[in-house]
Amino acid sequence: MAPHPVRTGPRKPYDTATAGAPSPTWPTPARRLDDNGGVNDLDTFSLLLTGEGRALLASLREYDPSQELAVATRLRREHDAGLVSAALGQARLRQRAVAKFGAVDAHRMFFTPNGVEQSTRASVAAHRAEVFASRGVRGVADLCCGIGGDALALARAGIRVLAVDHDPLTAAVARANAAALGLGDLIEVRCADVTDIDTAPYDAVFVDPARRGGRGRVFDPEAYSPPLSWAVSAALKAPFAALKIAPGIPHEAIPPQAEAEWISDGGDVKEAVLWFGTGVSPGAFRATLLPSAAVLSAPAPLPAPPVGPVGRYLYEPDGAVIRAHLVAEIVERCGGRLIDETIAYVTSDEPYASPYTSAYEITDQLPFNMKKLKALLREREVGVLTVKKRGSAVEPEEVRRKVKPQGPNAATVFLTRVAGAPTMLIGRPVARK
């Protein structure tokens, strides 16, 4: 998990995971499909765009990767071995891409392994495209476009797009995707160094720097490709701009001219965006929750909220709220308190309904003790056990293995800290009205 310091004010960050990775130099080498993609050059990719290649891909829509050897052997009797390898790899990528793009689009599009991994989820890209469209933007320079996920969403919002990527194969895939989805008239794909692009003719700029290197994720914003500082300078030159960044970016790395937005989809934090230009509120933070499009915002961080005993109700803020340092806003709205100054759990004595939190009614509070927990769950005949953790080194799987839940009832256990002490809270979800 990427580091995500979660602050409510001057106090120390809530307990979170940390990670680090070596920083690559910039620019990174041209990206190529690896063996999982079945393609490593433009010539092989072009085979997939032929009538034979498209027909072969269509026949593999329901392809079972566990049967790959048998399928490959059968297909090679009628097709070139290179084409079969490329098609099988593309079929696997399309199956992976369904989670991001939906089945209808994913099975018409083309992908690279990096493209599937790094492209924006379609729902998030559509949300961002709506923001551009709502500001009257008619033309966007999409720098570092990858396989074109954001360009497709912008075009569907009626916006003309110049999509730029420095890698010839990736640019070819983006161009093929624009054509496959019938958006070629609105999307111009250009293979070029983004630093050479004149963005002056466009109403807005969108920059999505690469945040992965040869050894995995990159956590230093200046090790993005291109670096965050270059991306910010490009954004500041445009009337309106958005810069996609890792959600775990330190808040102190956010430029003062930007309004920062953290986006979650279905409860999972997907990305952060820095907005620049006309109509933004520099220094403001906001959390956007999809698919409801609920937005929680604050012009500046609130003072550190109070800390107190666990009440009848416990609230788990959405991850985007935590990343945006808006937990104090939740505390203020519900009239509650934190259970620990470093833990992003909010508690209150009265119920509070909010799209920004999941609510639980707490029935028991125990010092951390696995034997006592096992005895209590056995007494309550709990067989369906949900284990959540925040501020605890114990893994949920270990708890389930040791307590061996049995019975017809359900419960949720929180492994956490209360006023610094390792604690177990037992409760049940409160249904949203």
mmCIF file with all atom_site columns, C-alpha atoms in Angstrom, residues 23-179:
data_model
loop_
_atom_site.group_PDB
_atom_site.id
_atom_site.type_symbol
_atom_site.label_atom_id
_atom_site.label_alt_id
_atom_site.label_comp_id
_atom_site.label_asym_id
_atom_site.label_entity_id
_atom_site.label_seq_id
_atom_site.pdbx_PDB_ins_code
_atom_site.Cartn_x
_atom_site.Cartn_y
_atom_site.Cartn_z
_atom_site.occupancy
_atom_site.B_iso_or_equiv
_atom_site.pdbx_formal_charge
_atom_site.auth_seq_id
_atom_site.auth_comp_id
_atom_site.auth_asym_id
_atom_site.auth_atom_id
_atom_site.pdbx_PDB_model_num
ATOM 1   C CA . SER A 1 23  ? 13.333  5.985   -8.134  1.00 0.00 ? 23  SER A CA 1
ATOM 2   C CA . PRO A 1 24  ? 13.963  5.548   -11.858 1.00 0.00 ? 24  PRO A CA 1
ATOM 3   C CA . THR A 1 25  ? 15.577  8.160   -14.038 1.00 0.00 ? 25  THR A CA 1
ATOM 4   C CA . TRP A 1 26  ? 13.441  10.114  -16.509 1.00 0.00 ? 26  TRP A CA 1
ATOM 5   C CA . PRO A 1 27  ? 12.513  9.563   -19.236 1.00 0.00 ? 27  PRO A CA 1
ATOM 6   C CA . THR A 1 28  ? 11.866  5.839   -18.825 1.00 0.00 ? 28  THR A CA 1
ATOM 7   C CA . PRO A 1 29  ? 12.624  3.406   -21.660 1.00 0.00 ? 29  PRO A CA 1
ATOM 8   C CA . ALA A 1 30  ? 9.942   2.889   -24.285 1.00 0.00 ? 30  ALA A CA 1
ATOM 9   C CA . ARG A 1 31  ? 7.300   0.485   -22.997 1.00 0.00 ? 31  ARG A CA 1
ATOM 10  C CA . ARG A 1 32  ? 6.685   -2.826  -24.728 1.00 0.00 ? 32  ARG A CA 1
ATOM 11  C CA . LEU A 1 33  ? 4.177   -5.589  -24.209 1.00 0.00 ? 33  LEU A CA 1
ATOM 12  C CA . ASP A 1 34  ? 5.782   -8.420  -22.258 1.00 0.00 ? 34  ASP A CA 1
ATOM 13  C CA . ASP A 1 35  ? 5.178   -12.112 -22.785 1.00 0.00 ? 35  ASP A CA 1
ATOM 14  C CA . ASN A 1 36  ? 1.842   -11.854 -20.977 1.00 0.00 ? 36  ASN A CA 1
ATOM 15  C CA . GLY A 1 37  ? 0.655   -9.544  -23.734 1.00 0.00 ? 37  GLY A CA 1
ATOM 16  C CA . GLY A 1 38  ? 1.906   -11.692 -26.583 1.00 0.00 ? 38  GLY A CA 1
ATOM 17  C CA . VAL A 1 39  ? 3.168   -8.636  -28.493 1.00 0.00 ? 39  VAL A CA 1
ATOM 18  C CA . ASN A 1 40  ? 6.555   -6.944  -28.414 1.00 0.00 ? 40  ASN A CA 1
ATOM 19  C CA . ASP A 1 41  ? 6.577   -4.771  -31.517 1.00 0.00 ? 41  ASP A CA 1
ATOM 20  C CA . LEU A 1 42  ? 4.382   -2.762  -33.851 1.00 0.00 ? 42  LEU A CA 1
ATOM 21  C CA . ASP A 1 43  ? 4.500   -5.336  -36.618 1.00 0.00 ? 43  ASP A CA 1
ATOM 22  C CA . THR A 1 44  ? 3.063   -8.056  -34.390 1.00 0.00 ? 44  THR A CA 1
ATOM 23  C CA . PHE A 1 45  ? 0.429   -5.694  -33.009 1.00 0.00 ? 45  PHE A CA 1
ATOM 24  C CA . SER A 1 46  ? -0.604  -4.764  -36.539 1.00 0.00 ? 46  SER A CA 1
ATOM 25  C CA . LEU A 1 47  ? -1.525  -8.415  -37.119 1.00 0.00 ? 47  LEU A CA 1
ATOM 26  C CA . LEU A 1 48  ? -4.282  -8.058  -34.526 1.00 0.00 ? 48  LEU A CA 1
ATOM 27  C CA . LEU A 1 49  ? -5.795  -5.187  -36.521 1.00 0.00 ? 49  LEU A CA 1
ATOM 28  C CA . THR A 1 50  ? -6.221  -7.257  -39.689 1.00 0.00 ? 50  THR A CA 1
ATOM 29  C CA . GLY A 1 51  ? -9.497  -8.956  -40.487 1.00 0.00 ? 51  GLY A CA 1
ATOM 30  C CA . GLU A 1 52  ? -7.983  -12.300 -39.539 1.00 0.00 ? 52  GLU A CA 1
ATOM 31  C CA . GLY A 1 53  ? -6.664  -10.918 -36.262 1.00 0.00 ? 53  GLY A CA 1
ATOM 32  C CA . ARG A 1 54  ? -9.956  -9.315  -35.284 1.00 0.00 ? 54  ARG A CA 1
ATOM 33  C CA . ALA A 1 55  ? -11.898 -12.481 -36.109 1.00 0.00 ? 55  ALA A CA 1
ATOM 34  C CA . LEU A 1 56  ? -9.474  -14.541 -34.059 1.00 0.00 ? 56  LEU A CA 1
ATOM 35  C CA . LEU A 1 57  ? -9.833  -12.173 -31.107 1.00 0.00 ? 57  LEU A CA 1
ATOM 36  C CA . ALA A 1 58  ? -13.620 -12.316 -31.360 1.00 0.00 ? 58  ALA A CA 1
ATOM 37  C CA . SER A 1 59  ? -13.495 -16.110 -31.207 1.00 0.00 ? 59  SER A CA 1
ATOM 38  C CA . LEU A 1 60  ? -11.469 -15.909 -27.990 1.00 0.00 ? 60  LEU A CA 1
ATOM 39  C CA . ARG A 1 61  ? -13.936 -13.788 -26.022 1.00 0.00 ? 61  ARG A CA 1
ATOM 40  C CA . GLU A 1 62  ? -14.866 -16.726 -23.760 1.00 0.00 ? 62  GLU A CA 1
ATOM 41  C CA . TYR A 1 63  ? -11.343 -18.128 -23.829 1.00 0.00 ? 63  TYR A CA 1
ATOM 42  C CA . ASP A 1 64  ? -10.292 -20.079 -20.713 1.00 0.00 ? 64  ASP A CA 1
ATOM 43  C CA . PRO A 1 65  ? -6.590  -19.392 -19.945 1.00 0.00 ? 65  PRO A CA 1
ATOM 44  C CA . SER A 1 66  ? -6.325  -22.737 -18.144 1.00 0.00 ? 66  SER A CA 1
ATOM 45  C CA . GLN A 1 67  ? -6.859  -24.391 -21.530 1.00 0.00 ? 67  GLN A CA 1
ATOM 46  C CA . GLU A 1 68  ? -4.251  -22.290 -23.314 1.00 0.00 ? 68  GLU A CA 1
ATOM 47  C CA . LEU A 1 69  ? -2.040  -25.115 -24.549 1.00 0.00 ? 69  LEU A CA 1
ATOM 48  C CA . ALA A 1 70  ? -4.919  -26.986 -26.169 1.00 0.00 ? 70  ALA A CA 1
ATOM 49  C CA . VAL A 1 71  ? -6.389  -23.804 -27.644 1.00 0.00 ? 71  VAL A CA 1
ATOM 50  C CA . ALA A 1 72  ? -3.024  -22.659 -28.998 1.00 0.00 ? 72  ALA A CA 1
ATOM 51  C CA . THR A 1 73  ? -2.347  -26.041 -30.562 1.00 0.00 ? 73  THR A CA 1
ATOM 52  C CA . ARG A 1 74  ? -5.721  -26.030 -32.301 1.00 0.00 ? 74  ARG A CA 1
ATOM 53  C CA . LEU A 1 75  ? -5.445  -22.444 -33.570 1.00 0.00 ? 75  LEU A CA 1
ATOM 54  C CA . ARG A 1 76  ? -1.916  -22.882 -34.915 1.00 0.00 ? 76  ARG A CA 1
ATOM 55  C CA . ARG A 1 77  ? -3.241  -25.410 -37.377 1.00 0.00 ? 77  ARG A CA 1
ATOM 56  C CA . GLU A 1 78  ? -5.068  -22.567 -39.152 1.00 0.00 ? 78  GLU A CA 1
ATOM 57  C CA . HIS A 1 79  ? -3.206  -19.377 -38.185 1.00 0.00 ? 79  HIS A CA 1
ATOM 58  C CA . ASP A 1 80  ? 0.339   -18.066 -37.983 1.00 0.00 ? 80  ASP A CA 1
ATOM 59  C CA . ALA A 1 81  ? 1.971   -18.958 -34.659 1.00 0.00 ? 81  ALA A CA 1
ATOM 60  C CA . GLY A 1 82  ? 2.911   -15.314 -33.971 1.00 0.00 ? 82  GLY A CA 1
ATOM 61  C CA . LEU A 1 83  ? -0.657  -14.160 -34.512 1.00 0.00 ? 83  LEU A CA 1
ATOM 62  C CA . VAL A 1 84  ? -2.012  -16.904 -32.259 1.00 0.00 ? 84  VAL A CA 1
ATOM 63  C CA . SER A 1 85  ? 0.398   -15.948 -29.485 1.00 0.00 ? 85  SER A CA 1
ATOM 64  C CA . ALA A 1 86  ? -0.527  -12.279 -29.814 1.00 0.00 ? 86  ALA A CA 1
ATOM 65  C CA . ALA A 1 87  ? -4.264  -13.028 -29.854 1.00 0.00 ? 87  ALA A CA 1
ATOM 66  C CA . LEU A 1 88  ? -4.113  -15.288 -26.812 1.00 0.00 ? 88  LEU A CA 1
ATOM 67  C CA . GLY A 1 89  ? -2.173  -12.667 -24.899 1.00 0.00 ? 89  GLY A CA 1
ATOM 68  C CA . GLN A 1 90  ? -4.626  -9.971  -25.939 1.00 0.00 ? 90  GLN A CA 1
ATOM 69  C CA . ALA A 1 91  ? -7.557  -12.157 -24.903 1.00 0.00 ? 91  ALA A CA 1
ATOM 70  C CA . ARG A 1 92  ? -6.067  -12.481 -21.414 1.00 0.00 ? 92  ARG A CA 1
ATOM 71  C CA . LEU A 1 93  ? -5.576  -8.727  -21.181 1.00 0.00 ? 93  LEU A CA 1
ATOM 72  C CA . ARG A 1 94  ? -9.147  -8.071  -22.297 1.00 0.00 ? 94  ARG A CA 1
ATOM 73  C CA . GLN A 1 95  ? -10.437 -10.346 -19.559 1.00 0.00 ? 95  GLN A CA 1
ATOM 74  C CA . ARG A 1 96  ? -8.373  -8.450  -16.980 1.00 0.00 ? 96  ARG A CA 1
ATOM 75  C CA . ALA A 1 97  ? -9.585  -5.130  -18.370 1.00 0.00 ? 97  ALA A CA 1
ATOM 76  C CA . VAL A 1 98  ? -13.276 -5.936  -17.870 1.00 0.00 ? 98  VAL A CA 1
ATOM 77  C CA . ALA A 1 99  ? -13.017 -4.802  -14.236 1.00 0.00 ? 99  ALA A CA 1
ATOM 78  C CA . LYS A 1 100 ? -11.913 -1.324  -15.359 1.00 0.00 ? 100 LYS A CA 1
ATOM 79  C CA . PHE A 1 101 ? -13.690 -0.817  -18.668 1.00 0.00 ? 101 PHE A CA 1
ATOM 80  C CA . GLY A 1 102 ? -16.712 -3.100  -18.535 1.00 0.00 ? 102 GLY A CA 1
ATOM 81  C CA . ALA A 1 103 ? -17.234 -6.133  -20.760 1.00 0.00 ? 103 ALA A CA 1
ATOM 82  C CA . VAL A 1 104 ? -18.659 -4.265  -23.764 1.00 0.00 ? 104 VAL A CA 1
ATOM 83  C CA . ASP A 1 105 ? -15.699 -1.898  -24.172 1.00 0.00 ? 105 ASP A CA 1
ATOM 84  C CA . ALA A 1 106 ? -12.958 -4.226  -22.907 1.00 0.00 ? 106 ALA A CA 1
ATOM 85  C CA . HIS A 1 107 ? -13.692 -6.852  -25.546 1.00 0.00 ? 107 HIS A CA 1
ATOM 86  C CA . ARG A 1 108 ? -13.462 -4.255  -28.324 1.00 0.00 ? 108 ARG A CA 1
ATOM 87  C CA . MET A 1 109 ? -10.336 -2.509  -27.071 1.00 0.00 ? 109 MET A CA 1
ATOM 88  C CA . PHE A 1 110 ? -6.636  -3.339  -27.257 1.00 0.00 ? 110 PHE A CA 1
ATOM 89  C CA . PHE A 1 111 ? -4.266  -3.390  -24.303 1.00 0.00 ? 111 PHE A CA 1
ATOM 90  C CA . THR A 1 112 ? -0.729  -3.672  -23.086 1.00 0.00 ? 112 THR A CA 1
ATOM 91  C CA . PRO A 1 113 ? 0.058   -5.164  -19.669 1.00 0.00 ? 113 PRO A CA 1
ATOM 92  C CA . ASN A 1 114 ? 1.120   -1.730  -18.409 1.00 0.00 ? 114 ASN A CA 1
ATOM 93  C CA . GLY A 1 115 ? -1.975  -0.225  -19.986 1.00 0.00 ? 115 GLY A CA 1
ATOM 94  C CA . VAL A 1 116 ? -4.324  -2.526  -18.091 1.00 0.00 ? 116 VAL A CA 1
ATOM 95  C CA . GLU A 1 117 ? -2.440  -1.910  -14.868 1.00 0.00 ? 117 GLU A CA 1
ATOM 96  C CA . GLN A 1 118 ? -2.043  1.860   -15.106 1.00 0.00 ? 118 GLN A CA 1
ATOM 97  C CA . SER A 1 119 ? -5.069  3.057   -17.056 1.00 0.00 ? 119 SER A CA 1
ATOM 98  C CA . THR A 1 120 ? -7.833  4.963   -15.328 1.00 0.00 ? 120 THR A CA 1
ATOM 99  C CA . ARG A 1 121 ? -10.969 3.051   -14.401 1.00 0.00 ? 121 ARG A CA 1
ATOM 100 C CA . ALA A 1 122 ? -13.730 4.060   -16.829 1.00 0.00 ? 122 ALA A CA 1
ATOM 101 C CA . SER A 1 123 ? -16.028 5.372   -14.083 1.00 0.00 ? 123 SER A CA 1
ATOM 102 C CA . VAL A 1 124 ? -13.282 7.623   -12.724 1.00 0.00 ? 124 VAL A CA 1
ATOM 103 C CA . ALA A 1 125 ? -12.312 8.850   -16.193 1.00 0.00 ? 125 ALA A CA 1
ATOM 104 C CA . ALA A 1 126 ? -15.970 9.652   -16.919 1.00 0.00 ? 126 ALA A CA 1
ATOM 105 C CA . HIS A 1 127 ? -16.218 11.653  -13.686 1.00 0.00 ? 127 HIS A CA 1
ATOM 106 C CA . ARG A 1 128 ? -13.161 13.684  -14.616 1.00 0.00 ? 128 ARG A CA 1
ATOM 107 C CA . ALA A 1 129 ? -14.390 14.210  -18.169 1.00 0.00 ? 129 ALA A CA 1
ATOM 108 C CA . GLU A 1 130 ? -17.649 15.576  -16.753 1.00 0.00 ? 130 GLU A CA 1
ATOM 109 C CA . VAL A 1 131 ? -15.665 18.133  -14.746 1.00 0.00 ? 131 VAL A CA 1
ATOM 110 C CA . PHE A 1 132 ? -13.864 19.287  -17.914 1.00 0.00 ? 132 PHE A CA 1
ATOM 111 C CA . ALA A 1 133 ? -17.133 19.471  -19.835 1.00 0.00 ? 133 ALA A CA 1
ATOM 112 C CA . SER A 1 134 ? -18.863 21.392  -17.025 1.00 0.00 ? 134 SER A CA 1
ATOM 113 C CA . ARG A 1 135 ? -16.172 24.085  -17.312 1.00 0.00 ? 135 ARG A CA 1
ATOM 114 C CA . GLY A 1 136 ? -16.926 24.572  -21.003 1.00 0.00 ? 136 GLY A CA 1
ATOM 115 C CA . VAL A 1 137 ? -13.736 22.839  -22.167 1.00 0.00 ? 137 VAL A CA 1
ATOM 116 C CA . ARG A 1 138 ? -13.903 21.879  -25.850 1.00 0.00 ? 138 ARG A CA 1
ATOM 117 C CA . GLY A 1 139 ? -10.316 20.752  -26.438 1.00 0.00 ? 139 GLY A CA 1
ATOM 118 C CA . VAL A 1 140 ? -7.833  18.922  -24.178 1.00 0.00 ? 140 VAL A CA 1
ATOM 119 C CA . ALA A 1 141 ? -4.169  18.054  -24.620 1.00 0.00 ? 141 ALA A CA 1
ATOM 120 C CA . ASP A 1 142 ? -3.911  14.636  -22.945 1.00 0.00 ? 142 ASP A CA 1
ATOM 121 C CA . LEU A 1 143 ? -0.216  14.227  -22.174 1.00 0.00 ? 143 LEU A CA 1
ATOM 122 C CA . CYS A 1 144 ? 1.080   10.720  -21.332 1.00 0.00 ? 144 CYS A CA 1
ATOM 123 C CA . CYS A 1 145 ? -2.150  9.241   -22.671 1.00 0.00 ? 145 CYS A CA 1
ATOM 124 C CA . GLY A 1 146 ? -1.136  5.573   -22.375 1.00 0.00 ? 146 GLY A CA 1
ATOM 125 C CA . ILE A 1 147 ? -3.650  3.301   -24.093 1.00 0.00 ? 147 ILE A CA 1
ATOM 126 C CA . GLY A 1 148 ? -6.164  6.160   -24.164 1.00 0.00 ? 148 GLY A CA 1
ATOM 127 C CA . GLY A 1 149 ? -8.567  5.478   -21.278 1.00 0.00 ? 149 GLY A CA 1
ATOM 128 C CA . ASP A 1 150 ? -8.957  9.144   -20.337 1.00 0.00 ? 150 ASP A CA 1
ATOM 129 C CA . ALA A 1 151 ? -8.991  10.305  -23.942 1.00 0.00 ? 151 ALA A CA 1
ATOM 130 C CA . LEU A 1 152 ? -11.919 7.979   -24.632 1.00 0.00 ? 152 LEU A CA 1
ATOM 131 C CA . ALA A 1 153 ? -13.902 9.397   -21.702 1.00 0.00 ? 153 ALA A CA 1
ATOM 132 C CA . LEU A 1 154 ? -13.154 12.974  -22.747 1.00 0.00 ? 154 LEU A CA 1
ATOM 133 C CA . ALA A 1 155 ? -14.242 12.262  -26.319 1.00 0.00 ? 155 ALA A CA 1
ATOM 134 C CA . ARG A 1 156 ? -17.469 10.666  -25.081 1.00 0.00 ? 156 ARG A CA 1
ATOM 135 C CA . ALA A 1 157 ? -18.124 13.923  -23.233 1.00 0.00 ? 157 ALA A CA 1
ATOM 136 C CA . GLY A 1 158 ? -17.933 15.708  -26.585 1.00 0.00 ? 158 GLY A CA 1
ATOM 137 C CA . ILE A 1 159 ? -14.400 17.075  -26.110 1.00 0.00 ? 159 ILE A CA 1
ATOM 138 C CA . ARG A 1 160 ? -11.721 17.032  -28.812 1.00 0.00 ? 160 ARG A CA 1
ATOM 139 C CA . VAL A 1 161 ? -8.503  15.403  -27.606 1.00 0.00 ? 161 VAL A CA 1
ATOM 140 C CA . LEU A 1 162 ? -4.874  15.449  -28.612 1.00 0.00 ? 162 LEU A CA 1
ATOM 141 C CA . ALA A 1 163 ? -3.544  12.246  -27.018 1.00 0.00 ? 163 ALA A CA 1
ATOM 142 C CA . VAL A 1 164 ? 0.237   12.058  -26.721 1.00 0.00 ? 164 VAL A CA 1
ATOM 143 C CA . ASP A 1 165 ? 2.538   9.220   -25.717 1.00 0.00 ? 165 ASP A CA 1
ATOM 144 C CA . HIS A 1 166 ? 6.254   8.832   -26.391 1.00 0.00 ? 166 HIS A CA 1
ATOM 145 C CA . ASP A 1 167 ? 6.149   5.069   -27.043 1.00 0.00 ? 167 ASP A CA 1
ATOM 146 C CA . PRO A 1 168 ? 5.199   4.072   -30.618 1.00 0.00 ? 168 PRO A CA 1
ATOM 147 C CA . LEU A 1 169 ? 3.468   0.838   -29.617 1.00 0.00 ? 169 LEU A CA 1
ATOM 148 C CA . THR A 1 170 ? 1.440   2.468   -26.839 1.00 0.00 ? 170 THR A CA 1
ATOM 149 C CA . ALA A 1 171 ? 0.406   5.271   -29.185 1.00 0.00 ? 171 ALA A CA 1
ATOM 150 C CA . ALA A 1 172 ? -0.660  2.693   -31.770 1.00 0.00 ? 172 ALA A CA 1
ATOM 151 C CA . VAL A 1 173 ? -2.799  0.934   -29.159 1.00 0.00 ? 173 VAL A CA 1
ATOM 152 C CA . ALA A 1 174 ? -4.424  4.248   -28.167 1.00 0.00 ? 174 ALA A CA 1
ATOM 153 C CA . ARG A 1 175 ? -5.167  5.002   -31.819 1.00 0.00 ? 175 ARG A CA 1
ATOM 154 C CA . ALA A 1 176 ? -6.686  1.553   -32.299 1.00 0.00 ? 176 ALA A CA 1
ATOM 155 C CA . ASN A 1 177 ? -8.886  2.040   -29.231 1.00 0.00 ? 177 ASN A CA 1
ATOM 156 C CA . ALA A 1 178 ? -10.199 5.371   -30.474 1.00 0.00 ? 178 ALA A CA 1
ATOM 157 C CA . ALA A 1 179 ? -11.155 3.720   -33.754 1.00 0.00 ? 179 ALA A CA 1
#
